[in-house]
CSV table of C-alpha atoms in Angstrom, one decimal:
chain,number,residue,atom,x,y,z
A,138,MET,CA,0.0,0.0,0.0
A,139,THR,CA,1.2,3.5,-0.9
A,140,HIS,CA,1.2,6.0,2.0
A,141,HIS,CA,1.0,9.7,1.4
A,142,SER,CA,2.4,12.1,3.9
A,143,ARG,CA,0.1,14.8,5.2
A,144,ASP,CA,3.0,17.3,4.8
A,145,ASN,CA,3.1,16.7,1.0
A,146,PRO,CA,-0.1,17.9,-0.6
A,147,LEU,CA,-1.8,16.0,-3.4
A,148,PHE,CA,-2.7,18.1,-6.5
A,149,PHE,CA,-5.7,17.5,-8.7
A,150,LEU,CA,-6.8,18.7,-12.2
A,151,THR,CA,-10.4,19.7,-12.9
A,152,VAL,CA,-12.2,18.7,-16.1
A,153,PRO,CA,-12.4,21.3,-18.9
A,154,ALA,CA,-15.2,23.8,-18.5
A,155,PRO,CA,-16.2,27.0,-20.5
A,156,CYS,CA,-13.8,29.9,-19.7
A,157,PRO,CA,-15.6,32.7,-17.8
A,158,TYR,CA,-13.3,35.4,-19.1
A,159,LEU,CA,-12.6,34.6,-22.8
A,160,ASP,CA,-15.3,33.4,-25.2
A,161,GLY,CA,-14.8,30.2,-27.0
A,162,LEU,CA,-12.1,28.8,-24.7
A,163,GLU,CA,-12.1,26.2,-22.0
A,164,GLU,CA,-10.5,26.4,-18.5
A,165,GLN,CA,-8.9,23.9,-16.3
A,166,LYS,CA,-7.5,24.3,-12.8
A,167,ILE,CA,-4.9,22.6,-10.7
A,168,PHE,CA,-5.8,22.5,-7.0
A,169,THR,CA,-5.1,21.1,-3.6
A,170,HIS,CA,-6.6,21.3,-0.2
A,171,LEU,CA,-5.4,23.5,2.7
A,172,SER,CA,-5.6,21.4,5.8
A,173,GLY,CA,-3.7,20.5,8.9
A,174,GLU,CA,-0.8,22.3,10.6
A,175,GLY,CA,0.9,23.2,7.3
A,176,ALA,CA,-2.1,25.1,5.8
A,177,VAL,CA,-0.7,28.5,6.6
A,178,SER,CA,2.8,27.9,5.2
A,179,LEU,CA,1.4,26.1,2.1
A,180,ASN,CA,-1.0,29.0,1.4
A,181,ASN,CA,1.8,31.5,1.6
A,182,LEU,CA,4.1,29.4,-0.6
A,183,LEU,CA,1.4,28.7,-3.3
A,184,THR,CA,0.1,32.3,-3.3
A,185,GLU,CA,3.6,33.5,-4.0
A,186,GLY,CA,3.5,31.0,-6.9
A,187,GLY,CA,0.3,32.3,-8.4
A,188,PHE,CA,-2.4,30.3,-6.7
A,189,ARG,CA,-5.7,31.6,-5.3
A,190,ARG,CA,-7.7,30.4,-2.3
A,191,SER,CA,-11.4,29.5,-2.3
A,192,GLN,CA,-12.6,28.2,1.1
A,193,SER,CA,-10.2,25.3,2.0
A,194,VAL,CA,-9.0,24.8,-1.6
A,195,ILE,CA,-6.2,26.7,-3.3
A,196,TYR,CA,-5.9,26.6,-7.1
A,197,ARG,CA,-4.4,28.1,-10.2
A,198,PRO,CA,-5.3,27.9,-14.0
A,199,ALA,CA,-3.8,25.1,-15.9
A,200,CYS,CA,-5.4,25.5,-19.3
A,201,ASN,CA,-4.3,23.7,-22.4
A,202,GLY,CA,-2.7,26.1,-24.8
A,203,CYS,CA,-3.6,29.3,-22.9
A,204,SER,CA,-1.8,31.3,-20.3
A,205,ALA,CA,-4.0,34.5,-20.4
A,206,CYS,CA,-4.6,34.5,-16.6
A,207,ILE,CA,-1.7,36.4,-15.0
A,208,SER,CA,-1.3,36.7,-11.2
A,209,THR,CA,-1.2,40.3,-10.2
A,210,ARG,CA,-0.1,42.1,-7.0
A,211,VAL,CA,0.1,45.8,-6.2
A,212,LEU,CA,3.3,47.2,-4.7
A,213,ALA,CA,1.5,48.8,-1.8
A,214,GLU,CA,4.5,50.6,-0.3
A,215,GLU,CA,5.1,52.5,-3.6
A,216,PHE,CA,1.6,53.1,-4.6
A,217,THR,CA,0.5,56.8,-5.0
A,218,PRO,CA,-3.2,57.5,-5.8
A,219,SER,CA,-3.8,59.2,-9.2
A,220,LYS,CA,-6.2,62.1,-9.4
A,221,SER,CA,-9.1,59.8,-10.3
A,222,PHE,CA,-8.3,57.5,-7.4
A,223,SER,CA,-8.1,60.5,-5.1
A,224,ARG,CA,-11.6,61.5,-6.1
A,225,VAL,CA,-12.8,58.0,-5.3
A,226,LEU,CA,-11.2,58.2,-1.8
A,227,LYS,CA,-12.8,61.6,-1.3
A,228,ALA,CA,-16.2,60.3,-2.3
A,229,ASN,CA,-15.9,57.5,0.3
A,230,ALA,CA,-14.3,59.5,3.1
A,231,ASP,CA,-17.5,59.1,5.1
A,232,LEU,CA,-17.1,55.3,5.2
A,233,ILE,CA,-15.1,53.3,7.8
A,234,GLY,CA,-14.0,49.7,7.4
A,235,GLU,CA,-14.2,47.5,10.5
A,236,GLU,CA,-12.0,44.4,10.6
A,237,ARG,CA,-14.0,41.5,12.0
A,238,GLU,CA,-13.7,37.7,12.5
A,239,CYS,CA,-15.0,35.5,9.7
A,240,ARG,CA,-18.6,35.1,10.6
A,241,ALA,CA,-21.3,35.3,8.0
A,242,THR,CA,-24.4,37.3,8.8
A,243,SER,CA,-27.9,37.7,7.2
A,244,GLU,CA,-27.1,41.3,6.5
A,245,GLN,CA,-24.0,40.4,4.5
A,246,TYR,CA,-25.9,37.7,2.6
A,247,SER,CA,-28.6,40.2,1.7
A,248,LEU,CA,-26.0,42.6,0.3
A,249,PHE,CA,-24.3,39.7,-1.5
A,250,ARG,CA,-27.5,38.7,-3.2
A,251,ASP,CA,-28.3,42.3,-4.3
A,252,TYR,CA,-24.7,42.6,-5.7
A,253,LEU,CA,-25.0,39.4,-7.7
A,254,ALA,CA,-28.4,40.2,-9.1
A,255,THR,CA,-27.1,43.5,-10.4
A,256,ARG,CA,-23.5,42.7,-11.4
A,257,HIS,CA,-23.3,38.9,-12.0
A,258,ALA,CA,-26.8,37.5,-12.5
A,259,ASP,CA,-25.5,34.9,-15.0
A,260,GLY,CA,-22.3,34.1,-13.1
A,261,GLY,CA,-21.2,30.9,-11.4
A,262,MET,CA,-22.1,32.2,-7.9
A,263,ALA,CA,-25.7,33.3,-8.8
A,264,ASP,CA,-27.2,30.2,-7.2
A,265,MET,CA,-25.3,30.4,-3.9
A,266,SER,CA,-27.5,29.6,-0.9
A,267,ALA,CA,-27.1,31.2,2.5
A,268,HIS,CA,-25.2,28.0,3.6
A,269,ASP,CA,-22.9,28.3,0.6
A,270,PHE,CA,-22.2,31.9,1.5
A,271,ALA,CA,-21.5,31.0,5.1
A,272,MET,CA,-19.0,28.4,3.9
A,273,MET,CA,-17.3,31.0,1.6
A,274,ILE,CA,-16.8,33.4,4.6
A,275,GLU,CA,-16.1,30.9,7.4
A,276,ASP,CA,-14.4,27.9,5.8
A,277,THR,CA,-10.7,29.0,6.2
A,278,ARG,CA,-7.7,27.3,7.7
A,279,ILE,CA,-5.5,30.4,7.6
A,280,GLU,CA,-5.6,33.9,9.0
A,281,THR,CA,-8.5,35.6,7.3
A,282,MET,CA,-10.7,38.6,8.1
A,283,VAL,CA,-13.9,40.3,7.0
A,284,VAL,CA,-14.0,44.1,6.6
A,285,GLU,CA,-17.4,45.7,6.8
A,286,TYR,CA,-17.9,49.3,5.6
A,287,ARG,CA,-20.5,51.6,7.1
A,288,LYS,CA,-20.7,55.4,7.6
A,289,HIS,CA,-18.8,57.2,10.3
A,290,GLY,CA,-20.7,57.7,13.5
A,291,PRO,CA,-20.3,59.9,16.5
A,292,ASP,CA,-18.2,57.2,18.3
A,293,SER,CA,-16.3,55.8,15.3
A,294,THR,CA,-13.1,57.6,16.3
A,295,TRP,CA,-13.0,55.5,19.5
A,296,THR,CA,-14.7,52.3,18.5
A,297,GLY,CA,-13.3,51.9,15.0
A,298,ARG,CA,-16.8,50.9,13.9
A,299,GLY,CA,-19.2,52.6,11.5
A,300,GLU,CA,-23.0,52.8,11.9
A,301,GLY,CA,-26.1,52.2,9.8
A,302,LYS,CA,-26.3,50.7,6.4
A,303,LEU,CA,-23.8,48.1,5.2
A,304,TYR,CA,-22.2,49.4,2.1
A,305,ALA,CA,-19.5,46.9,1.3
A,306,VAL,CA,-17.8,43.7,2.5
A,307,ALA,CA,-14.3,42.4,1.7
A,308,LEU,CA,-13.0,38.9,2.5
A,309,ILE,CA,-9.2,39.1,3.0
A,310,ASP,CA,-6.4,36.7,3.7
A,311,ILE,CA,-3.4,37.9,5.7
A,312,LEU,CA,-0.1,36.6,4.3
A,313,ASN,CA,3.5,36.9,5.2
A,314,ASN,CA,4.2,39.5,2.6
A,315,GLY,CA,0.8,41.0,1.8
A,316,LEU,CA,-2.9,41.0,1.9
A,317,SER,CA,-4.9,38.9,-0.6
A,318,MET,CA,-8.4,40.0,-1.7
A,319,VAL,CA,-10.3,36.7,-1.8
A,320,TYR,CA,-13.7,38.2,-2.6
A,321,SER,CA,-15.6,41.5,-2.2
A,322,PHE,CA,-19.1,42.8,-2.9
A,323,PHE,CA,-20.9,46.1,-2.4
A,324,SER,CA,-24.1,48.0,-2.7
A,325,PRO,CA,-25.2,48.2,-6.3
A,326,GLU,CA,-27.3,51.3,-5.5
A,327,ASP,CA,-24.2,53.5,-4.9
A,328,ALA,CA,-22.5,53.5,-8.3
A,329,ALA,CA,-21.3,57.0,-7.9
A,330,ARG,CA,-19.0,55.9,-5.0
A,331,SER,CA,-17.0,53.5,-7.2
A,332,LEU,CA,-17.0,51.1,-4.3
A,333,GLY,CA,-15.1,48.4,-6.1
A,334,THR,CA,-12.2,50.7,-6.7
A,335,PHE,CA,-12.4,52.1,-3.2
A,336,LEU,CA,-12.1,48.7,-1.6
A,337,ILE,CA,-8.8,48.1,-3.5
A,338,LEU,CA,-7.5,51.5,-2.6
A,339,ASP,CA,-8.4,51.0,1.1
A,340,HIS,CA,-6.7,47.6,1.2
A,341,ILE,CA,-3.5,49.0,-0.4
A,342,ALA,CA,-3.5,51.4,2.5
A,343,ARG,CA,-4.2,48.6,5.0
A,344,ALA,CA,-1.3,46.5,3.6
A,345,ARG,CA,1.0,49.5,4.0
A,346,ARG,CA,-0.1,50.2,7.6
A,347,ARG,CA,0.7,46.6,8.4
A,348,GLY,CA,4.1,46.9,6.9
A,349,LEU,CA,3.2,44.4,4.1
A,350,ARG,CA,4.6,44.9,0.6
A,351,HIS,CA,1.8,43.5,-1.6
A,352,LEU,CA,-1.9,43.5,-2.2
A,353,TYR,CA,-2.8,40.4,-4.2
A,354,LEU,CA,-5.6,41.1,-6.7
A,355,GLY,CA,-5.9,37.6,-8.3
A,356,TYR,CA,-5.7,37.2,-12.0
A,357,TRP,CA,-5.5,39.8,-14.7
A,358,VAL,CA,-6.7,38.6,-18.1
A,359,ALA,CA,-5.6,40.5,-21.2
A,360,GLY,CA,-8.6,40.9,-23.5
A,361,SER,CA,-11.2,40.4,-20.7
A,362,ARG,CA,-13.3,43.5,-19.8
A,363,LYS,CA,-14.1,41.9,-16.4
A,364,MET,CA,-10.5,42.0,-15.4
A,365,ALA,CA,-9.3,45.2,-17.1
A,366,TYR,CA,-9.6,47.3,-14.0
A,367,LYS,CA,-6.7,45.5,-12.2
A,368,ALA,CA,-4.2,47.0,-14.6
A,369,ARG,CA,-5.0,50.5,-13.3
A,370,PHE,CA,-3.3,50.0,-9.9
A,371,LEU,CA,0.3,50.8,-10.5
A,372,PRO,CA,3.1,50.0,-9.8
A,373,GLN,CA,2.3,46.3,-9.7
A,374,GLU,CA,4.0,43.0,-10.4
A,375,ARG,CA,2.7,40.2,-12.7
A,376,LEU,CA,3.9,36.6,-12.5
A,377,THR,CA,5.6,35.3,-15.6
A,378,LEU,CA,7.7,32.3,-16.5
A,379,ASP,CA,10.7,34.4,-15.3
A,380,GLY,CA,9.1,35.3,-12.0
A,381,TRP,CA,7.4,38.4,-10.8
A,382,GLN,CA,7.9,41.3,-13.2
A,383,ARG,CA,7.3,44.9,-12.3
A,384,VAL,CA,4.8,47.0,-14.3
A,385,PRO,CA,5.5,49.7,-15.3
């Protein structure tokens, strides 16, 4: 009988499926499970190698004949907001993000459903139940946090918490060398705030305050409108066959 050490992860390959980013192509992913005492170190190692976490699974594209998905991370320590980014920060200056433990709430799920219905009604997450959502938030073997955004209140300076309506939520992994934006969603009724952009800008600042060099944004896909926004956050590094390369 062959025995497999728990310290050496097994990797698996998914069956081909339609690519969600480029029409007419198929995607495959290589993945393994994050479990046991080595989950934290494995997550750090594989994230540095271009993998992404989803619950207790960490994966990266392994598509036949295509390498369009490129891992991207912002150089947080060197980032300076452009004029347009500064306007987004100003538009959201009344919001405060509270870092919380990973516990799903009905309020989060309601916002999540509104976000999907407006932005991704035909996406792969459209049928997620409240249980599925709770698993996305809570099923983690590593250091992870949820950041909830609400308006500043009279006591926010002391408590670090906002009040009233929930505007946005970000699920974030805390790594040795950066923060990784696992998933985020926000109020579809507040388009003028550019909340998606604001969440990235806010987490660049959070990484810098923690003394972390990078903010991982996941995959940038050339030719995909869905992923084009990631190229705006400069300077950044993209993972190539020769390692992480700075852009610009």
